[in-house]
Amino acid sequence: KSRGPGLYLRGLAMGAADVVPGVSGGTVAFITGIFDELVGTLAGVNASLVSRLLRGRLVEVAAGINAGFLVPLLAGVATAIFTLAGMIRYLLEYHPQPIWGLLTGLMVASVFVVARRVDGWGLSAFVAVGLGLAAGYGIAVAVPAQTGPELYKFALSGAVASVAMILPGISGSLLLLLMGKYQQVLEAAHKLDLVVLVVFGLGFAAGILTFSRLLKRLLASYHTVTMALLVGLMA
């Protein structure tokens, strides 16, 4: 299992990726070698751990959530989101070409990294790649929506965007952009609007804890097809 200051740096990279439309924090987790542990750790968070937390059994909770892994990683993610949001917005506005070039290189390399995890390229794997390509292209060309500032919409958008935290190939920021929430969430992070951030965070937490269980089952039962689908999404 991964330990040490390197987890904080990985978290910084994941958080920076999640801020940029088109890049996935899950992709960074995959290429830095913490993807499997991240999915397994998040899938292990359940109601029993919440009950222990409320009863003050902190040592058991820390062991149950793999705190030595999760805490520094999430600290890095949070640091990146709150400190890099303004800088990344500036770079995308005034220096877009080198930034998008860097991100393109990252994505191309990631496709090859994920493709190496496919155990055998049969018909089902190629079909899954095709489905991933179609889904990824559909997301990329979708027309951004316009949504109002109601708080429940921030919770829903957080749940949807959380998928990208652990799923390589889908950008949480791009999903927020399509839901009309990207600029609003970025502004909330920049201005420390705690109401919006807490509501968005609750939706994000609910989404990621639910989806991580599904993804863990898919990887356990349909590993080859799931990985091939991710290759298509990322491509």
PDB file of N, CA, C and O in Angstrom, residues 34-64:
ATOM      1  N   ILE A  34      -2.042   4.487  -7.615  1.00  0.00           N
ATOM      2  CA  ILE A  34      -2.851   4.380  -6.397  1.00  0.00           C
ATOM      3  C   ILE A  34      -4.322   4.102  -6.695  1.00  0.00           C
ATOM      4  O   ILE A  34      -5.157   4.140  -5.801  1.00  0.00           O
ATOM      5  N   PHE A  35      -4.640   3.801  -7.950  1.00  0.00           N
ATOM      6  CA  PHE A  35      -6.035   3.657  -8.359  1.00  0.00           C
ATOM      7  C   PHE A  35      -6.741   2.537  -7.596  1.00  0.00           C
ATOM      8  O   PHE A  35      -7.823   2.737  -7.031  1.00  0.00           O
ATOM      9  N   ASP A  36      -6.155   1.342  -7.568  1.00  0.00           N
ATOM     10  CA  ASP A  36      -6.803   0.196  -6.928  1.00  0.00           C
ATOM     11  C   ASP A  36      -7.017   0.437  -5.440  1.00  0.00           C
ATOM     12  O   ASP A  36      -8.081   0.120  -4.891  1.00  0.00           O
ATOM     13  N   GLU A  37      -6.003   0.988  -4.776  1.00  0.00           N
ATOM     14  CA  GLU A  37      -6.146   1.245  -3.338  1.00  0.00           C
ATOM     15  C   GLU A  37      -7.179   2.332  -3.078  1.00  0.00           C
ATOM     16  O   GLU A  37      -7.935   2.265  -2.104  1.00  0.00           O
ATOM     17  N   LEU A  38      -7.247   3.327  -3.945  1.00  0.00           N
ATOM     18  CA  LEU A  38      -8.228   4.392  -3.788  1.00  0.00           C
ATOM     19  C   LEU A  38      -9.649   3.843  -3.892  1.00  0.00           C
ATOM     20  O   LEU A  38     -10.510   4.144  -3.058  1.00  0.00           O
ATOM     21  N   VAL A  39      -9.906   3.029  -4.915  1.00  0.00           N
ATOM     22  CA  VAL A  39     -11.241   2.453  -5.093  1.00  0.00           C
ATOM     23  C   VAL A  39     -11.592   1.554  -3.914  1.00  0.00           C
ATOM     24  O   VAL A  39     -12.691   1.619  -3.357  1.00  0.00           O
ATOM     25  N   GLY A  40     -10.643   0.697  -3.511  1.00  0.00           N
ATOM     26  CA  GLY A  40     -10.902  -0.200  -2.399  1.00  0.00           C
ATOM     27  C   GLY A  40     -11.149   0.531  -1.098  1.00  0.00           C
ATOM     28  O   GLY A  40     -12.019   0.147  -0.301  1.00  0.00           O
ATOM     29  N   THR A  41     -10.401   1.592  -0.852  1.00  0.00           N
ATOM     30  CA  THR A  41     -10.564   2.370   0.380  1.00  0.00           C
ATOM     31  C   THR A  41     -11.922   3.054   0.429  1.00  0.00           C
ATOM     32  O   THR A  41     -12.637   2.993   1.434  1.00  0.00           O
ATOM     33  N   LEU A  42     -12.295   3.709  -0.672  1.00  0.00           N
ATOM     34  CA  LEU A  42     -13.582   4.411  -0.697  1.00  0.00           C
ATOM     35  C   LEU A  42     -14.751   3.438  -0.613  1.00  0.00           C
ATOM     36  O   LEU A  42     -15.764   3.719   0.038  1.00  0.00           O
ATOM     37  N   ALA A  43     -14.614   2.285  -1.256  1.00  0.00           N
ATOM     38  CA  ALA A  43     -15.686   1.295  -1.217  1.00  0.00           C
ATOM     39  C   ALA A  43     -15.863   0.711   0.183  1.00  0.00           C
ATOM     40  O   ALA A  43     -16.936   0.192   0.518  1.00  0.00           O
ATOM     41  N   GLY A  44     -14.819   0.802   1.011  1.00  0.00           N
ATOM     42  CA  GLY A  44     -14.888   0.248   2.359  1.00  0.00           C
ATOM     43  C   GLY A  44     -15.545   1.168   3.376  1.00  0.00           C
ATOM     44  O   GLY A  44     -15.804   0.757   4.511  1.00  0.00           O
ATOM     45  N   VAL A  45     -15.818   2.407   3.012  1.00  0.00           N
ATOM     46  CA  VAL A  45     -16.494   3.343   3.927  1.00  0.00           C
ATOM     47  C   VAL A  45     -17.979   3.000   3.955  1.00  0.00           C
ATOM     48  O   VAL A  45     -18.646   2.985   2.924  1.00  0.00           O
ATOM     49  N   ASN A  46     -18.514   2.702   5.138  1.00  0.00           N
ATOM     50  CA  ASN A  46     -19.913   2.287   5.242  1.00  0.00           C
ATOM     51  C   ASN A  46     -20.566   2.869   6.491  1.00  0.00           C
ATOM     52  O   ASN A  46     -19.951   3.621   7.251  1.00  0.00           O
ATOM     53  N   ALA A  47     -21.826   2.494   6.704  1.00  0.00           N
ATOM     54  CA  ALA A  47     -22.600   3.021   7.832  1.00  0.00           C
ATOM     55  C   ALA A  47     -21.993   2.619   9.170  1.00  0.00           C
ATOM     56  O   ALA A  47     -22.095   3.353  10.160  1.00  0.00           O
ATOM     57  N   SER A  48     -21.372   1.449   9.223  1.00  0.00           N
ATOM     58  CA  SER A  48     -20.756   0.990  10.468  1.00  0.00           C
ATOM     59  C   SER A  48     -19.655   1.942  10.918  1.00  0.00           C
ATOM     60  O   SER A  48     -19.525   2.244  12.117  1.00  0.00           O
ATOM     61  N   LEU A  49     -18.879   2.442   9.950  1.00  0.00           N
ATOM     62  CA  LEU A  49     -17.811   3.384  10.294  1.00  0.00           C
ATOM     63  C   LEU A  49     -18.378   4.701  10.797  1.00  0.00           C
ATOM     64  O   LEU A  49     -17.829   5.320  11.713  1.00  0.00           O
ATOM     65  N   VAL A  50     -19.486   5.134  10.200  1.00  0.00           N
ATOM     66  CA  VAL A  50     -20.136   6.366  10.664  1.00  0.00           C
ATOM     67  C   VAL A  50     -20.632   6.196  12.098  1.00  0.00           C
ATOM     68  O   VAL A  50     -20.481   7.091  12.945  1.00  0.00           O
ATOM     69  N   SER A  51     -21.205   5.027  12.388  1.00  0.00           N
ATOM     70  CA  SER A  51     -21.686   4.746  13.743  1.00  0.00           C
ATOM     71  C   SER A  51     -20.540   4.764  14.748  1.00  0.00           C
ATOM     72  O   SER A  51     -20.660   5.326  15.844  1.00  0.00           O
ATOM     73  N   ARG A  52     -19.406   4.187  14.369  1.00  0.00           N
ATOM     74  CA  ARG A  52     -18.245   4.194  15.257  1.00  0.00           C
ATOM     75  C   ARG A  52     -17.718   5.602  15.465  1.00  0.00           C
ATOM     76  O   ARG A  52     -17.274   5.955  16.563  1.00  0.00           O
ATOM     77  N   LEU A  53     -17.770   6.417  14.413  1.00  0.00           N
ATOM     78  CA  LEU A  53     -17.321   7.806  14.527  1.00  0.00           C
ATOM     79  C   LEU A  53     -18.186   8.566  15.517  1.00  0.00           C
ATOM     80  O   LEU A  53     -17.675   9.320  16.358  1.00  0.00           O
ATOM     81  N   LEU A  54     -19.500   8.377  15.445  1.00  0.00           N
ATOM     82  CA  LEU A  54     -20.419   9.069  16.354  1.00  0.00           C
ATOM     83  C   LEU A  54     -20.232   8.626  17.798  1.00  0.00           C
ATOM     84  O   LEU A  54     -20.517   9.388  18.730  1.00  0.00           O
ATOM     85  N   ARG A  55     -19.734   7.400  17.989  1.00  0.00           N
ATOM     86  CA  ARG A  55     -19.495   6.902  19.343  1.00  0.00           C
ATOM     87  C   ARG A  55     -18.082   7.209  19.828  1.00  0.00           C
ATOM     88  O   ARG A  55     -17.693   6.788  20.909  1.00  0.00           O
ATOM     89  N   GLY A  56     -17.317   7.928  19.004  1.00  0.00           N
ATOM     90  CA  GLY A  56     -15.997   8.361  19.424  1.00  0.00           C
ATOM     91  C   GLY A  56     -14.913   7.312  19.322  1.00  0.00           C
ATOM     92  O   GLY A  56     -13.824   7.489  19.888  1.00  0.00           O
ATOM     93  N   ARG A  57     -15.140   6.256  18.587  1.00  0.00           N
ATOM     94  CA  ARG A  57     -14.148   5.184  18.435  1.00  0.00           C
ATOM     95  C   ARG A  57     -13.234   5.516  17.251  1.00  0.00           C
ATOM     96  O   ARG A  57     -13.268   4.904  16.194  1.00  0.00           O
ATOM     97  N   LEU A  58     -12.418   6.537  17.471  1.00  0.00           N
ATOM     98  CA  LEU A  58     -11.637   7.124  16.381  1.00  0.00           C
ATOM     99  C   LEU A  58     -10.553   6.201  15.846  1.00  0.00           C
ATOM    100  O   LEU A  58     -10.242   6.226  14.656  1.00  0.00           O
ATOM    101  N   VAL A  59      -9.956   5.392  16.718  1.00  0.00           N
ATOM    102  CA  VAL A  59      -8.895   4.486  16.261  1.00  0.00           C
ATOM    103  C   VAL A  59      -9.467   3.467  15.278  1.00  0.00           C
ATOM    104  O   VAL A  59      -8.863   3.171  14.233  1.00  0.00           O
ATOM    105  N   GLU A  60     -10.640   2.920  15.602  1.00  0.00           N
ATOM    106  CA  GLU A  60     -11.275   1.951  14.713  1.00  0.00           C
ATOM    107  C   GLU A  60     -11.678   2.609  13.390  1.00  0.00           C
ATOM    108  O   GLU A  60     -11.564   2.005  12.324  1.00  0.00           O
ATOM    109  N   VAL A  61     -12.153   3.849  13.482  1.00  0.00           N
ATOM    110  CA  VAL A  61     -12.552   4.570  12.271  1.00  0.00           C
ATOM    111  C   VAL A  61     -11.337   4.814  11.385  1.00  0.00           C
ATOM    112  O   VAL A  61     -11.389   4.615  10.163  1.00  0.00           O
ATOM    113  N   ALA A  62     -10.232   5.231  11.999  1.00  0.00           N
ATOM    114  CA  ALA A  62      -9.008   5.498  11.226  1.00  0.00           C
ATOM    115  C   ALA A  62      -8.531   4.251  10.503  1.00  0.00           C
ATOM    116  O   ALA A  62      -8.114   4.300   9.339  1.00  0.00           O
ATOM    117  N   ALA A  63      -8.617   3.109  11.179  1.00  0.00           N
ATOM    118  CA  ALA A  63      -8.210   1.850  10.542  1.00  0.00           C
ATOM    119  C   ALA A  63      -9.184   1.472   9.431  1.00  0.00           C
ATOM    120  O   ALA A  63      -8.777   0.997   8.365  1.00  0.00           O
ATOM    121  N   GLY A  64     -10.470   1.709   9.671  1.00  0.00           N
ATOM    122  CA  GLY A  64     -11.484   1.330   8.695  1.00  0.00           C
ATOM    123  C   GLY A  64     -11.430   2.135   7.413  1.00  0.00           C
ATOM    124  O   GLY A  64     -11.749   1.616   6.340  1.00  0.00           O
TER     125      GLY A  64
END
